[in-house]
C-alpha cells in the first residue's frame, strides 16, 4: 500500500509540473498582439492550467496522507479536466483550419481576406461594439508606428515580410493603387472601388485601416498563428497527462488490491 501511494504521489507531482506548460501557454497568449486585444482563450487556458494544478495537488496530498476519498476525487476530477483539455485542443485546431494569406504581385508580404476564416472567428470581430474595443486596443500599440522607423523607402517596404496585423491594419489594400509616402501614409488612390477597404483608409495615425475588413482578417491571421503554436504545447501536455493519469489509475488499483489482501490476511490470522 505504501509503495503504491508513493507511486501515486510521484505521479501527481509530475501532473503538477505538467500544469506549468498550460499556464505558460496562457501567459504567452496574453503577451501576443492578437490575443491581448481579442482575449478569447486567454482565461480559459489559464483557468484550466490552475485547475489541473489544484487537482494534482489534491491527489498528491491524498496519496501522501493516505486519504482514499481525496484520491478518488482526484481521479474523477482529473479525468474531467483531461476531457476538457482535449476538447480545447480539438476546438483550437478546428477553428483555425481555414484562413491564409494571399500573394500580392511585386510584394513580399501577404494580404488577408476576412471571409477566408471560419464563421466562428469572423463573429468574434464582426459588429461595431466588439470591434470598437479591439480597434482601441490595436491603435494604442506601437505596431504601426514602428514601421515608420524601420522602412523609409518604398522598395524596402514592398520587400518586407510584414506580420498579418501590419499588413492588414497599417496600410491600405494594394489593389486600391495608393502611392507610398511612408508605411502609414499613402496618397492618390488609382482605383477606390476595387475594395470596400479603399475608402476606409485614413492617414490619421489613430485611424489608418483599423476599421477595414483587412485589419480584422489580419488580426484573425495573427490569432491563428498564435493559437496553432499554443495548440502544439497543449497537445503535447495532453498526451503526457493521459499517460500520467493511466499510470495513476493503475497505481490506485494496485493500492486498493493490496489493501484488500492486507485486510484478508489480518482476518485470516
Tab-separated table of C-alpha atoms in Angstrom:
chain	number	residue	atom	x	y	z
A	1	UNK	CA	0.000	0.000	0.000
A	2	UNK	CA	2.806	2.403	0.916
A	3	UNK	CA	4.681	1.709	-2.305
A	4	UNK	CA	1.561	2.301	-4.428
A	5	UNK	CA	0.800	5.509	-2.561
A	6	UNK	CA	4.346	6.687	-3.158
A	7	UNK	CA	3.898	6.000	-6.857
A	8	UNK	CA	0.601	7.929	-6.888
A	9	UNK	CA	2.289	10.811	-5.056
A	10	UNK	CA	5.111	10.875	-7.588
A	11	UNK	CA	2.624	10.740	-10.463
A	12	UNK	CA	0.709	13.684	-9.057
A	13	UNK	CA	3.922	15.640	-8.639
A	14	UNK	CA	4.549	15.098	-12.366
A	15	UNK	CA	0.960	16.208	-13.070
A	16	UNK	CA	1.633	19.414	-11.117
A	17	UNK	CA	4.669	20.033	-13.307
A	18	UNK	CA	2.556	19.420	-16.429
A	19	UNK	CA	0.235	22.251	-15.425
A	20	UNK	CA	3.144	24.652	-15.937
A	21	UNK	CA	3.154	24.413	-19.797
A	22	UNK	CA	-0.609	25.077	-19.816
A	23	UNK	CA	-0.237	28.131	-17.592
A	24	UNK	CA	2.764	29.187	-19.670
A	25	UNK	CA	0.715	28.919	-22.880
A	26	UNK	CA	-1.974	31.147	-21.359
A	27	UNK	CA	0.545	33.729	-20.181
A	28	UNK	CA	2.292	33.629	-23.567
A	29	UNK	CA	-1.028	34.248	-25.345
A	30	UNK	CA	-1.677	37.251	-23.117
A	31	UNK	CA	1.519	38.859	-24.433
A	32	UNK	CA	0.726	38.317	-28.123
A	33	UNK	CA	-0.817	41.192	-30.147
A	34	UNK	CA	-3.951	39.401	-31.329
A	35	UNK	CA	-4.831	37.581	-28.106
A	36	UNK	CA	-4.055	40.561	-25.883
A	37	UNK	CA	-6.733	42.536	-27.751
A	38	UNK	CA	-9.243	39.774	-28.530
A	39	UNK	CA	-8.898	37.696	-25.321
A	40	UNK	CA	-10.949	34.691	-26.415
A	41	UNK	CA	-8.994	31.769	-24.981
A	42	UNK	CA	-6.716	33.629	-22.608
A	43	UNK	CA	-8.641	32.981	-19.390
A	44	UNK	CA	-9.999	29.518	-20.309
A	45	UNK	CA	-6.428	28.253	-20.850
A	46	UNK	CA	-5.097	29.825	-17.647
A	47	UNK	CA	-8.117	28.611	-15.654
A	48	UNK	CA	-7.663	25.070	-16.957
A	49	UNK	CA	-3.991	25.153	-16.001
A	50	UNK	CA	-4.809	26.334	-12.468
A	51	UNK	CA	-7.489	23.628	-12.028
A	52	UNK	CA	-5.092	20.897	-13.156
A	53	UNK	CA	-2.501	22.209	-10.703
A	54	UNK	CA	-5.028	22.221	-7.846
A	55	UNK	CA	-6.342	18.762	-8.736
A	56	UNK	CA	-2.827	17.303	-8.940
A	57	UNK	CA	-2.003	18.891	-5.588
A	58	UNK	CA	-5.116	17.284	-4.087
A	59	UNK	CA	-4.021	13.901	-5.439
A	60	UNK	CA	-0.542	14.415	-4.023
A	61	UNK	CA	-1.944	15.235	-0.568
A	62	UNK	CA	-4.340	12.277	-0.760
A	63	UNK	CA	-1.502	9.893	-1.604
A	64	UNK	CA	0.911	11.285	0.979
A	65	UNK	CA	-1.588	11.187	3.863
A	66	UNK	CA	-3.422	8.122	2.521
A	67	UNK	CA	-6.866	9.710	2.135
A	68	UNK	CA	-8.875	7.374	-0.171
A	69	UNK	CA	-11.775	9.759	-0.843
A	70	UNK	CA	-9.379	12.515	-1.880
A	71	UNK	CA	-7.609	10.139	-4.270
A	72	UNK	CA	-10.950	9.138	-5.752
A	73	UNK	CA	-11.921	12.800	-6.149
A	74	UNK	CA	-8.570	13.381	-7.869
A	75	UNK	CA	-9.167	10.541	-10.358
A	76	UNK	CA	-12.654	11.781	-11.239
A	77	UNK	CA	-11.689	15.453	-11.354
A	78	UNK	CA	-8.536	14.883	-13.398
A	79	UNK	CA	-10.496	12.787	-15.898
A	80	UNK	CA	-12.940	15.663	-16.373
A	81	UNK	CA	-10.082	18.150	-16.813
A	82	UNK	CA	-8.323	15.906	-19.331
A	83	UNK	CA	-11.548	15.689	-21.347
A	84	UNK	CA	-11.924	19.490	-21.213
A	85	UNK	CA	-8.304	19.948	-22.315
A	86	UNK	CA	-8.839	17.511	-25.197
A	87	UNK	CA	-11.954	19.438	-26.269
A	88	UNK	CA	-9.988	22.690	-26.129
A	89	UNK	CA	-7.161	21.262	-28.250
A	90	UNK	CA	-9.623	19.970	-30.860
A	91	UNK	CA	-11.580	23.241	-30.846
A	92	UNK	CA	-8.459	25.372	-31.353
A	93	UNK	CA	-7.425	23.191	-34.269
A	94	UNK	CA	-10.857	23.153	-35.938
A	95	UNK	CA	-11.470	26.927	-35.857
A	96	UNK	CA	-8.001	27.656	-37.267
A	97	UNK	CA	-8.090	25.243	-40.213
A	98	UNK	CA	-9.286	27.968	-42.587
A	99	UNK	CA	-7.642	31.279	-43.372
A	100	UNK	CA	-4.383	32.029	-45.123
A	101	UNK	CA	-2.701	34.971	-46.791
A	102	UNK	CA	-2.953	35.882	-50.481
A	103	UNK	CA	0.099	36.586	-52.602
A	104	UNK	CA	0.285	40.159	-53.925
A	105	UNK	CA	2.185	40.897	-57.172
A	106	UNK	CA	5.565	42.551	-56.572
A	107	UNK	CA	5.161	42.392	-52.808
A	108	UNK	CA	6.895	40.144	-50.267
A	109	UNK	CA	4.074	40.425	-47.740
A	110	UNK	CA	0.701	38.696	-47.915
A	111	UNK	CA	-2.752	40.246	-47.656
A	112	UNK	CA	-5.741	38.743	-45.900
A	113	UNK	CA	-9.491	38.485	-46.537
A	114	UNK	CA	-11.984	38.190	-43.695
A	115	UNK	CA	-14.236	35.694	-45.489
A	116	UNK	CA	-11.388	33.159	-45.644
A	117	UNK	CA	-11.619	32.457	-41.917
A	118	UNK	CA	-14.056	30.256	-40.024
A	119	UNK	CA	-17.510	31.659	-39.345
A	120	UNK	CA	-16.929	31.352	-35.596
A	121	UNK	CA	-13.805	33.530	-35.741
A	122	UNK	CA	-15.500	36.041	-38.047
A	123	UNK	CA	-18.258	36.504	-35.466
A	124	UNK	CA	-15.656	37.461	-32.871
A	125	UNK	CA	-14.701	40.580	-34.868
A	126	UNK	CA	-17.936	41.487	-36.637
A	127	UNK	CA	-20.214	44.082	-35.089
A	128	UNK	CA	-19.281	47.647	-34.245
A	129	UNK	CA	-19.463	47.128	-30.460
A	130	UNK	CA	-16.999	44.228	-30.486
A	131	UNK	CA	-14.630	45.850	-32.931
A	132	UNK	CA	-14.504	49.275	-31.261
A	133	UNK	CA	-12.873	47.758	-28.200
A	134	UNK	CA	-10.401	45.769	-30.311
A	135	UNK	CA	-9.687	48.793	-32.532
A	136	UNK	CA	-8.854	50.895	-29.490
A	137	UNK	CA	-6.503	48.199	-28.272
A	138	UNK	CA	-4.706	47.896	-31.633
A	139	UNK	CA	-4.364	51.645	-32.128
A	140	UNK	CA	-2.786	52.011	-28.695
A	141	UNK	CA	0.090	49.685	-29.626
A	142	UNK	CA	3.295	50.588	-31.466
A	143	UNK	CA	2.744	48.000	-34.204
A	144	UNK	CA	2.084	50.524	-36.995
A	145	UNK	CA	4.210	53.473	-35.779
A	146	UNK	CA	7.243	51.185	-35.561
A	147	UNK	CA	7.029	50.533	-39.310
A	148	UNK	CA	7.881	54.193	-39.977
A	149	UNK	CA	11.132	53.740	-38.085
A	150	UNK	CA	12.027	50.535	-39.919
A	151	UNK	CA	11.127	51.324	-43.559
A	152	UNK	CA	11.729	54.707	-45.166
A	153	UNK	CA	11.935	53.653	-48.830
A	154	UNK	CA	9.057	52.170	-50.810
A	155	UNK	CA	11.108	49.285	-52.230
A	156	UNK	CA	12.293	48.293	-48.764
A	157	UNK	CA	8.702	48.245	-47.565
A	158	UNK	CA	7.434	46.250	-50.539
A	159	UNK	CA	10.129	43.633	-49.928
A	160	UNK	CA	9.325	43.365	-46.221
A	161	UNK	CA	7.675	40.278	-44.700
A	162	UNK	CA	5.023	42.052	-42.684
A	163	UNK	CA	3.053	40.398	-39.935
A	164	UNK	CA	-0.665	39.868	-40.665
A	165	UNK	CA	-1.643	42.788	-38.406
A	166	UNK	CA	0.923	45.088	-40.036
A	167	UNK	CA	-0.299	44.089	-43.492
A	168	UNK	CA	-3.999	44.418	-42.689
A	169	UNK	CA	-4.128	47.393	-40.321
A	170	UNK	CA	-1.192	49.672	-41.124
A	171	UNK	CA	-1.632	50.161	-44.892
A	172	UNK	CA	-4.420	50.172	-47.486
A	173	UNK	CA	-5.035	47.147	-49.739
A	174	UNK	CA	-2.580	47.032	-52.642
A	175	UNK	CA	-5.318	46.831	-55.292
A	176	UNK	CA	-6.525	50.314	-54.310
A	177	UNK	CA	-3.430	51.733	-56.017
A	178	UNK	CA	-2.340	54.148	-53.290
A	179	UNK	CA	1.061	55.834	-53.613
A	180	UNK	CA	3.587	55.172	-50.859
A	181	UNK	CA	4.786	58.137	-48.786
A	182	UNK	CA	5.782	56.129	-45.733
A	183	UNK	CA	4.428	52.855	-44.271
A	184	UNK	CA	1.471	54.618	-42.618
A	185	UNK	CA	0.953	57.450	-45.092
A	186	UNK	CA	-0.490	56.737	-48.565
A	187	UNK	CA	-1.989	59.143	-51.140
A	188	UNK	CA	-3.678	59.320	-54.546
A	189	UNK	CA	-5.577	56.037	-54.905
A	190	UNK	CA	-5.991	54.861	-58.506
A	191	UNK	CA	-8.942	52.508	-58.003
A	192	UNK	CA	-11.019	53.455	-54.964
A	193	UNK	CA	-13.792	50.953	-55.760
A	194	UNK	CA	-11.546	47.910	-56.066
A	195	UNK	CA	-12.173	47.039	-52.426
A	196	UNK	CA	-14.549	48.481	-49.796
A	197	UNK	CA	-11.490	48.985	-47.594
A	198	UNK	CA	-10.092	51.531	-50.075
A	199	UNK	CA	-12.408	54.248	-48.802
A	200	UNK	CA	-11.840	53.197	-45.191
A	201	UNK	CA	-8.163	54.127	-45.312
A	202	UNK	CA	-7.272	57.255	-43.338
A	203	UNK	CA	-3.833	58.846	-42.935
A	204	UNK	CA	-4.798	59.886	-39.419
A	205	UNK	CA	-2.338	57.829	-37.360
A	206	UNK	CA	-5.050	56.911	-34.883
A	207	UNK	CA	-7.315	55.543	-37.642
A	208	UNK	CA	-5.252	54.165	-40.575
A	209	UNK	CA	-7.034	50.962	-41.677
A	210	UNK	CA	-8.232	49.894	-38.238
A	211	UNK	CA	-11.847	49.899	-39.440
A	212	UNK	CA	-11.008	47.831	-42.536
A	213	UNK	CA	-12.025	44.222	-43.028
A	214	UNK	CA	-8.397	43.592	-43.946
A	215	UNK	CA	-7.422	44.619	-40.408
A	216	UNK	CA	-9.953	42.195	-38.934
A	217	UNK	CA	-8.584	39.493	-41.235
A	218	UNK	CA	-5.012	40.352	-40.247
A	219	UNK	CA	-5.948	40.088	-36.578
A	220	UNK	CA	-7.516	36.665	-37.146
A	221	UNK	CA	-4.481	35.525	-39.143
A	222	UNK	CA	-2.235	36.515	-36.234
A	223	UNK	CA	-4.643	34.798	-33.859
A	224	UNK	CA	-4.450	31.650	-35.971
A	225	UNK	CA	-0.648	31.627	-35.787
A	226	UNK	CA	-0.689	32.173	-32.032
A	227	UNK	CA	-3.340	29.507	-31.396
A	228	UNK	CA	-1.564	26.936	-33.567
A	229	UNK	CA	1.640	27.365	-31.540
A	230	UNK	CA	-0.233	27.202	-28.248
A	231	UNK	CA	-2.201	24.190	-29.505
A	232	UNK	CA	1.007	22.217	-30.055
A	233	UNK	CA	2.047	22.889	-26.449
A	234	UNK	CA	-1.393	21.884	-25.162
A	235	UNK	CA	-1.469	18.724	-27.304
A	236	UNK	CA	1.909	17.518	-26.022
A	237	UNK	CA	0.831	18.294	-22.451
A	238	UNK	CA	-2.468	16.460	-23.006
A	239	UNK	CA	-0.693	13.307	-24.177
A	240	UNK	CA	1.645	13.452	-21.183
A	241	UNK	CA	-1.288	13.989	-18.804
A	242	UNK	CA	-3.143	10.992	-20.248
A	243	UNK	CA	-0.072	8.778	-19.715
A	244	UNK	CA	0.359	10.077	-16.163
A	245	UNK	CA	-3.339	9.573	-15.432
A	246	UNK	CA	-3.309	5.968	-16.675
A	247	UNK	CA	-0.268	5.148	-14.540
A	248	UNK	CA	-2.000	6.807	-11.590
A	249	UNK	CA	-5.125	4.688	-12.144
A	250	UNK	CA	-3.037	1.500	-12.199
A	251	UNK	CA	-1.223	2.524	-9.020
A	252	UNK	CA	-4.535	3.339	-7.300
A	253	UNK	CA	-5.996	-0.024	-8.320
A	254	UNK	CA	-2.898	-1.830	-7.017
A	255	UNK	CA	-3.142	0.118	-3.768
A	256	UNK	CA	-6.766	-0.951	-3.366
A	257	UNK	CA	-5.878	-4.578	-4.141
A	258	UNK	CA	-3.028	-4.519	-1.610
A	259	UNK	CA	-5.384	-3.102	0.982
A	260	UNK	CA	-7.931	-5.862	0.370
A	261	UNK	CA	-5.268	-8.583	0.683
A	262	UNK	CA	-3.914	-6.966	3.850
A	263	UNK	CA	-7.359	-6.952	5.442
A	264	UNK	CA	-7.911	-10.529	4.279
A	265	UNK	CA	-4.635	-11.721	5.857
A	266	UNK	CA	-5.458	-9.890	9.087
A	267	UNK	CA	-8.877	-11.509	9.192
A	268	UNK	CA	-7.447	-14.964	8.398
A	269	UNK	CA	-4.890	-14.626	11.154
